[in-house]
Amino acid sequence: MKPYSLFINRHGRLTVEWMTRAALAGALLLLAGCSPLRLLEPRQKLLSRIRLEGVQEADAARIEALYQQQPNSRFPLPKLAIYQLGNRFYDKQRLQLKLQRIRTEFDERTQAARPDSVKVGKLLVRREKRTRRLLLALDKGNAIMRLGEPPVIYDSTLTTKTVEQIATFLKSEGFFRSGVTATDTVVDRRFSLVHIFEGPDTVHNRRVTVTYRVTENQPYHYSQLDYDIADSAVARVVLAGQPASLLRVNDRYNESVIGQERSRLETLLKNAGYYDFRQQYVSLEADTSFAPATVRLRTIITNPAAGEQHQVYTVRRVRFITDAGTTRFGVKRDTIVRDSVYYLSFKHRISPKVLDRKLTVRPGERYSLQNTLLTQRQLSDLDMFRFNTVSYNKVRPTSGDSVRGELVATVNASPTKKYQETIEFGGTYVAALPGPFLNFRLKVRNIFGGAEVLELGLRGGFEGQLSRIEDRSVLTTQLGANVNLVLPQFLVPWRTNRFLTRYNPKTRISGSYTYVQRPEYTRTNLEATYDYIWQRSAFHQYVFTPFDLSVIYTPIKDPTFEAELQKLLTTQGSPLFRSFGNLFVPSINATSLFNSNDFTQTRDARYLRLFVEVGGLTRSLYQNSINLNVYDFAKISGDFRRYHKLSPKSFFVYRLNGGVAHALTKTDGQFSIPYDKYFFAGGSSSIRAWRPRRLGSGSYTTYKLNADGSPRIENGLAVRDYDLEQPGEVLLEGNLEYRFPLYSFINGALFTDFGNVWTLQNESNREEAVFRLNRFYRQLAVGSGIGIRFDFTFLILRLDVATKVYDPTAPGNKFVLPNFRFSQSPNQTAFNLGIGYPF
């Protein structure tokens, strides 16, 4: 007879019922031992949740920012669970003993090293390095604990303080009869297996939910706006600027807007010449006694003192020191007077004529804060000075002189170095071949004495590639040079007036040359542009390019490679062959760029780039005279981005990007455009689950072909071609990304991308690639992923991992997310390494 067993039935198989019970018991023990509440001391409770009720008109986000305590973050990472995981490996007593041992050891070694001060100094530095990490671990825990968050211990006094803060905020928002209460309940409504077996007083029932209940009642609105201004001249300025006031009748009372209105009035009067005016002279009185839920608001502007009025100041003299910070003992600066401005310098290296165009602070004009800031910004944009300041000194009347209200403006500008060079040297390892490269850039400032900036660049390198015509790896040669000349004014055949100064006009002349030698071809590209650049504001820039010329020349093409290009044209409809011909591309284009963000993208901001280009309009004049192909075309695109700041270090960003490009007339019987003017999707700044320029077109699927043009078959299925670029004439794409901090300088991101490219004409029987209004939305590819960003302040290194979710070009089932595998998922997941944010 067989021995009795709980786990073996009559057929010798494990009983499913007992296996289930064992799994549940194991899970129960695991949950009981892993509860973060075991980190609490006796009588301590964990702040688990905060609820806000009753808010209808007030700003709930601003109220939530007033919370004196916030629960532990659970999204996108469970910070408390991470902290608890690190706590399992944390032994504070062992760290203290180790710290004491290191200090004792170095004290003995330091004592033995005396009186050698050099050796003692080195030992002290080593001691500091050894103990710094231990002190950090003793203070904030080990590395895993610091990645998480310690439990937030509930403090009822902070809840009381939060109630007071919310009540004060509501009154500042016009809810004068509002009320706020708070309740804290120790109820854990979340499902947990432990609750089934443990009573109400165990460690697992010590989670606190705080509920703030707001009773807004009827808010107060402005019924009347009055002014009480003692100085009649100031009153005229204020009333003239009233259309720009931030206060309107019937608006809700808001102390934050009132503060902004005080700042606006100060700036308004400073721009009108009131140099000494301050916000302290402006006060606003609210009277709520006339009618229920109404406010009569009076703006009061007082005089500086009894019997005195506010003084309007005029700039008597302007001094411009172009080499501030430079000293030469016994030598005085030379002075040049131009348009009543005194230019002082030991040696006038920059033409005063050019500097004079950048000065909006002029003698004889009223003081203006706006002109002062504009002068500083325009001098900074010259890239000639390390820093510049505009300061004012009051002119004191001499005996018998009754003149008052005059200023002497002094512009101090410290020049930066004339030459700035950068050399980069490195190497690549591609196709089992090492390839060195070298980049050299030189910037020369004020090269002709008119604040011009000349930039020269040289680059050269070798890179391993898999040859398309030979079954081996080869080194390709890449050489290039570029030159840019930026002039601080518009270079036009007529004289420009001072009105353009406010728009910081520039002229940029650029040229570049690229040489590429591969076994398949030898190709050169010569480009030249002539740009006019000006700024409408600090955030808005325009670029108009009347001349954009490009010459592409391919003197050598391997016959096998040329035959492959023709096969791609006939079988796949690929216009790649145009990129390897002899081509002349003339065009005119214009760009409008609005960007209210900064380099590190830390603002709540907007970005909008509009681009229009028309090319080849004059080709009929020279098409038959040159041995180059010329196409005429039109292209328009738009890129909009919105940066929502959710917290000091977390953002929600979305982007919409689209465009259309098409030929104006037919060339060789087809509407053809240059290959570089097509749109492409995929890559680290586009749809990141696809390789660069490989998404699309539409739902058309490309396959690898045999030598005879038939599809290549493996395992009974046609092999898809993921290597062929997919150009399109229509682009639609969008991105959603949530950015959040992880640890120290490491940030994370969760994102979803969608989009595609299409053609506008059916070539080579590729109907699935053509843009149609009744189906394009079903052809949008979707990819999602996660990212890690290393923020070094001066440099942001980015790694994004994205996988395909919906692939419109996939044969059969388009939902391809189930194809994802952690171990192997070829052409399903893409890794993108880049510098800077993707958008």
Short mmCIF file of N, CA and C in Angstrom, two decimals, residues 118-196:
data_model
loop_
_atom_site.label_atom_id
_atom_site.label_comp_id
_atom_site.label_asym_id
_atom_site.label_seq_id
_atom_site.Cartn_x
_atom_site.Cartn_y
_atom_site.Cartn_z
N VAL A 118 52.16 67.57 3.13
CA VAL A 118 51.65 67.06 1.85
C VAL A 118 51.00 65.70 2.04
N LYS A 119 51.67 64.83 2.77
CA LYS A 119 51.12 63.50 3.01
C LYS A 119 49.87 63.57 3.86
N VAL A 120 49.88 64.46 4.84
CA VAL A 120 48.70 64.63 5.69
C VAL A 120 47.52 65.12 4.85
N GLY A 121 47.76 66.07 3.95
CA GLY A 121 46.70 66.59 3.09
C GLY A 121 46.09 65.50 2.22
N LYS A 122 46.92 64.63 1.65
CA LYS A 122 46.41 63.54 0.82
C LYS A 122 45.56 62.57 1.64
N LEU A 123 46.01 62.29 2.88
CA LEU A 123 45.24 61.39 3.73
C LEU A 123 43.87 61.99 4.09
N LEU A 124 43.83 63.30 4.32
CA LEU A 124 42.56 63.94 4.64
C LEU A 124 41.59 63.90 3.47
N VAL A 125 42.13 64.07 2.26
CA VAL A 125 41.28 63.98 1.07
C VAL A 125 40.73 62.57 0.91
N ARG A 126 41.56 61.57 1.11
CA ARG A 126 41.10 60.19 1.00
C ARG A 126 40.07 59.85 2.08
N ARG A 127 40.31 60.40 3.27
CA ARG A 127 39.34 60.16 4.35
C ARG A 127 37.98 60.78 3.99
N GLU A 128 38.00 61.96 3.42
CA GLU A 128 36.75 62.61 3.04
C GLU A 128 36.01 61.78 2.00
N LYS A 129 36.73 61.24 1.02
CA LYS A 129 36.09 60.43 -0.01
C LYS A 129 35.51 59.15 0.57
N ARG A 130 36.22 58.52 1.50
CA ARG A 130 35.77 57.26 2.07
C ARG A 130 34.55 57.44 2.97
N THR A 131 34.51 58.55 3.69
CA THR A 131 33.43 58.75 4.66
C THR A 131 32.20 59.44 4.06
N ARG A 132 32.37 60.12 2.92
CA ARG A 132 31.24 60.86 2.35
C ARG A 132 30.08 59.93 2.01
N ARG A 133 30.37 58.80 1.39
CA ARG A 133 29.31 57.88 1.00
C ARG A 133 28.63 57.26 2.21
N LEU A 134 29.42 56.95 3.25
CA LEU A 134 28.84 56.37 4.46
C LEU A 134 27.94 57.37 5.17
N LEU A 135 28.37 58.62 5.22
CA LEU A 135 27.54 59.65 5.85
C LEU A 135 26.23 59.84 5.10
N LEU A 136 26.29 59.79 3.76
CA LEU A 136 25.07 59.91 2.96
C LEU A 136 24.14 58.74 3.24
N ALA A 137 24.69 57.53 3.34
CA ALA A 137 23.87 56.35 3.61
C ALA A 137 23.26 56.41 5.01
N LEU A 138 24.01 56.94 5.98
CA LEU A 138 23.47 57.06 7.33
C LEU A 138 22.36 58.11 7.39
N ASP A 139 22.48 59.13 6.58
CA ASP A 139 21.51 60.23 6.61
C ASP A 139 20.25 59.90 5.81
N LYS A 140 20.41 59.32 4.61
CA LYS A 140 19.27 59.13 3.72
C LYS A 140 19.06 57.69 3.26
N GLY A 141 19.88 56.76 3.80
CA GLY A 141 19.70 55.37 3.41
C GLY A 141 20.61 54.97 2.26
N ASN A 142 20.54 53.68 1.89
CA ASN A 142 21.37 53.21 0.78
C ASN A 142 20.82 53.68 -0.55
N ALA A 143 21.49 53.29 -1.64
CA ALA A 143 21.12 53.81 -2.96
C ALA A 143 19.70 53.45 -3.34
N ILE A 144 19.24 52.24 -2.99
CA ILE A 144 17.87 51.84 -3.32
C ILE A 144 16.87 52.66 -2.53
N MET A 145 17.16 52.90 -1.25
CA MET A 145 16.26 53.70 -0.42
C MET A 145 16.17 55.13 -0.93
N ARG A 146 17.29 55.66 -1.39
CA ARG A 146 17.28 57.03 -1.91
C ARG A 146 16.53 57.13 -3.23
N LEU A 147 16.45 56.03 -3.96
CA LEU A 147 15.65 56.02 -5.18
C LEU A 147 14.15 56.06 -4.86
N GLY A 148 13.79 55.54 -3.71
CA GLY A 148 12.40 55.56 -3.27
C GLY A 148 12.11 56.73 -2.35
N GLU A 149 11.09 56.56 -1.50
CA GLU A 149 10.69 57.59 -0.54
C GLU A 149 10.42 56.94 0.80
N PRO A 150 10.86 57.54 1.91
CA PRO A 150 10.49 57.01 3.22
C PRO A 150 9.00 57.19 3.45
N PRO A 151 8.41 56.39 4.32
CA PRO A 151 6.96 56.52 4.55
C PRO A 151 6.61 57.89 5.10
N VAL A 152 5.51 58.45 4.60
CA VAL A 152 5.04 59.75 5.06
C VAL A 152 4.21 59.51 6.33
N ILE A 153 4.76 59.90 7.46
CA ILE A 153 4.09 59.72 8.75
C ILE A 153 3.04 60.81 8.90
N TYR A 154 1.83 60.40 9.14
CA TYR A 154 0.74 61.37 9.24
C TYR A 154 0.93 62.28 10.45
N ASP A 155 0.74 63.60 10.20
CA ASP A 155 0.88 64.62 11.25
C ASP A 155 -0.38 65.48 11.22
N SER A 156 -1.19 65.38 12.27
CA SER A 156 -2.45 66.12 12.31
C SER A 156 -2.25 67.62 12.38
N THR A 157 -1.12 68.08 12.95
CA THR A 157 -0.88 69.53 12.99
C THR A 157 -0.67 70.09 11.59
N LEU A 158 -0.08 69.30 10.70
CA LEU A 158 0.09 69.76 9.33
C LEU A 158 -1.25 69.78 8.60
N THR A 159 -2.16 68.91 8.96
CA THR A 159 -3.50 68.97 8.38
C THR A 159 -4.19 70.26 8.79
N THR A 160 -4.05 70.63 10.07
CA THR A 160 -4.64 71.89 10.53
C THR A 160 -4.05 73.08 9.79
N LYS A 161 -2.75 73.06 9.60
CA LYS A 161 -2.09 74.15 8.88
C LYS A 161 -2.56 74.19 7.42
N THR A 162 -2.79 73.03 6.82
CA THR A 162 -3.29 72.99 5.45
C THR A 162 -4.67 73.61 5.35
N VAL A 163 -5.53 73.33 6.33
CA VAL A 163 -6.86 73.93 6.35
C VAL A 163 -6.76 75.45 6.39
N GLU A 164 -5.85 75.97 7.20
CA GLU A 164 -5.66 77.42 7.27
C GLU A 164 -5.16 77.98 5.95
N GLN A 165 -4.25 77.27 5.31
CA GLN A 165 -3.70 77.73 4.03
C GLN A 165 -4.79 77.74 2.95
N ILE A 166 -5.63 76.71 2.92
CA ILE A 166 -6.69 76.65 1.91
C ILE A 166 -7.70 77.76 2.15
N ALA A 167 -8.05 77.99 3.43
CA ALA A 167 -9.01 79.06 3.74
C ALA A 167 -8.48 80.41 3.30
N THR A 168 -7.20 80.68 3.55
CA THR A 168 -6.60 81.95 3.13
C THR A 168 -6.59 82.07 1.61
N PHE A 169 -6.26 80.97 0.93
CA PHE A 169 -6.21 80.99 -0.53
C PHE A 169 -7.59 81.28 -1.12
N LEU A 170 -8.64 80.64 -0.57
CA LEU A 170 -9.99 80.84 -1.10
C LEU A 170 -10.42 82.29 -0.96
N LYS A 171 -10.09 82.92 0.15
CA LYS A 171 -10.44 84.33 0.32
C LYS A 171 -9.67 85.20 -0.66
N SER A 172 -8.43 84.83 -0.96
CA SER A 172 -7.66 85.60 -1.94
C SER A 172 -8.22 85.42 -3.35
N GLU A 173 -9.01 84.37 -3.55
CA GLU A 173 -9.62 84.11 -4.85
C GLU A 173 -11.03 84.68 -4.96
N GLY A 174 -11.48 85.38 -3.93
CA GLY A 174 -12.80 85.98 -3.98
C GLY A 174 -13.89 85.22 -3.28
N PHE A 175 -13.58 84.10 -2.65
CA PHE A 175 -14.57 83.32 -1.90
C PHE A 175 -14.51 83.75 -0.43
N PHE A 176 -15.05 84.93 -0.16
CA PHE A 176 -14.93 85.52 1.16
C PHE A 176 -15.76 84.79 2.21
N ARG A 177 -16.81 84.10 1.80
CA ARG A 177 -17.68 83.40 2.74
C ARG A 177 -17.48 81.89 2.66
N SER A 178 -16.34 81.48 2.25
CA SER A 178 -16.05 80.05 2.11
C SER A 178 -15.69 79.43 3.46
N GLY A 179 -15.71 78.13 3.49
CA GLY A 179 -15.33 77.38 4.68
C GLY A 179 -14.57 76.13 4.30
N VAL A 180 -13.68 75.68 5.19
CA VAL A 180 -12.87 74.49 4.94
C VAL A 180 -12.84 73.64 6.20
N THR A 181 -13.10 72.37 6.06
CA THR A 181 -12.96 71.41 7.15
C THR A 181 -12.15 70.22 6.67
N ALA A 182 -11.65 69.48 7.63
CA ALA A 182 -10.83 68.30 7.30
C ALA A 182 -11.18 67.17 8.25
N THR A 183 -11.21 65.96 7.71
CA THR A 183 -11.39 64.75 8.52
C THR A 183 -10.32 63.76 8.14
N ASP A 184 -9.84 63.02 9.16
CA ASP A 184 -8.85 61.97 8.91
C ASP A 184 -9.42 60.66 9.42
N THR A 185 -9.50 59.69 8.54
CA THR A 185 -10.07 58.39 8.86
C THR A 185 -9.03 57.31 8.66
N VAL A 186 -8.97 56.38 9.61
CA VAL A 186 -8.03 55.27 9.52
C VAL A 186 -8.79 54.09 8.93
N VAL A 187 -9.08 54.18 7.66
CA VAL A 187 -9.80 53.12 6.95
C VAL A 187 -9.03 52.79 5.70
N ASP A 188 -8.67 51.54 5.55
CA ASP A 188 -7.96 51.08 4.35
C ASP A 188 -8.93 50.28 3.51
N ARG A 189 -9.47 50.91 2.50
CA ARG A 189 -10.47 50.26 1.66
C ARG A 189 -9.86 49.42 0.55
N ARG A 190 -8.55 49.49 0.41
CA ARG A 190 -7.93 48.71 -0.66
C ARG A 190 -7.94 47.23 -0.32
N PHE A 191 -8.10 46.39 -1.34
CA PHE A 191 -8.18 44.94 -1.11
C PHE A 191 -6.82 44.41 -0.69
N SER A 192 -6.83 43.61 0.36
CA SER A 192 -5.61 42.97 0.82
C SER A 192 -5.98 41.66 1.48
N LEU A 193 -5.28 40.58 1.16
CA LEU A 193 -5.55 39.29 1.76
C LEU A 193 -5.31 39.31 3.26
N VAL A 194 -4.43 40.20 3.72
CA VAL A 194 -4.10 40.25 5.14
C VAL A 194 -5.31 40.69 5.95
N HIS A 195 -6.17 41.56 5.38
CA HIS A 195 -7.33 42.06 6.12
C HIS A 195 -8.29 40.94 6.51
N ILE A 196 -8.26 39.84 5.80
CA ILE A 196 -9.18 38.75 6.09
C ILE A 196 -8.83 38.08 7.42
#
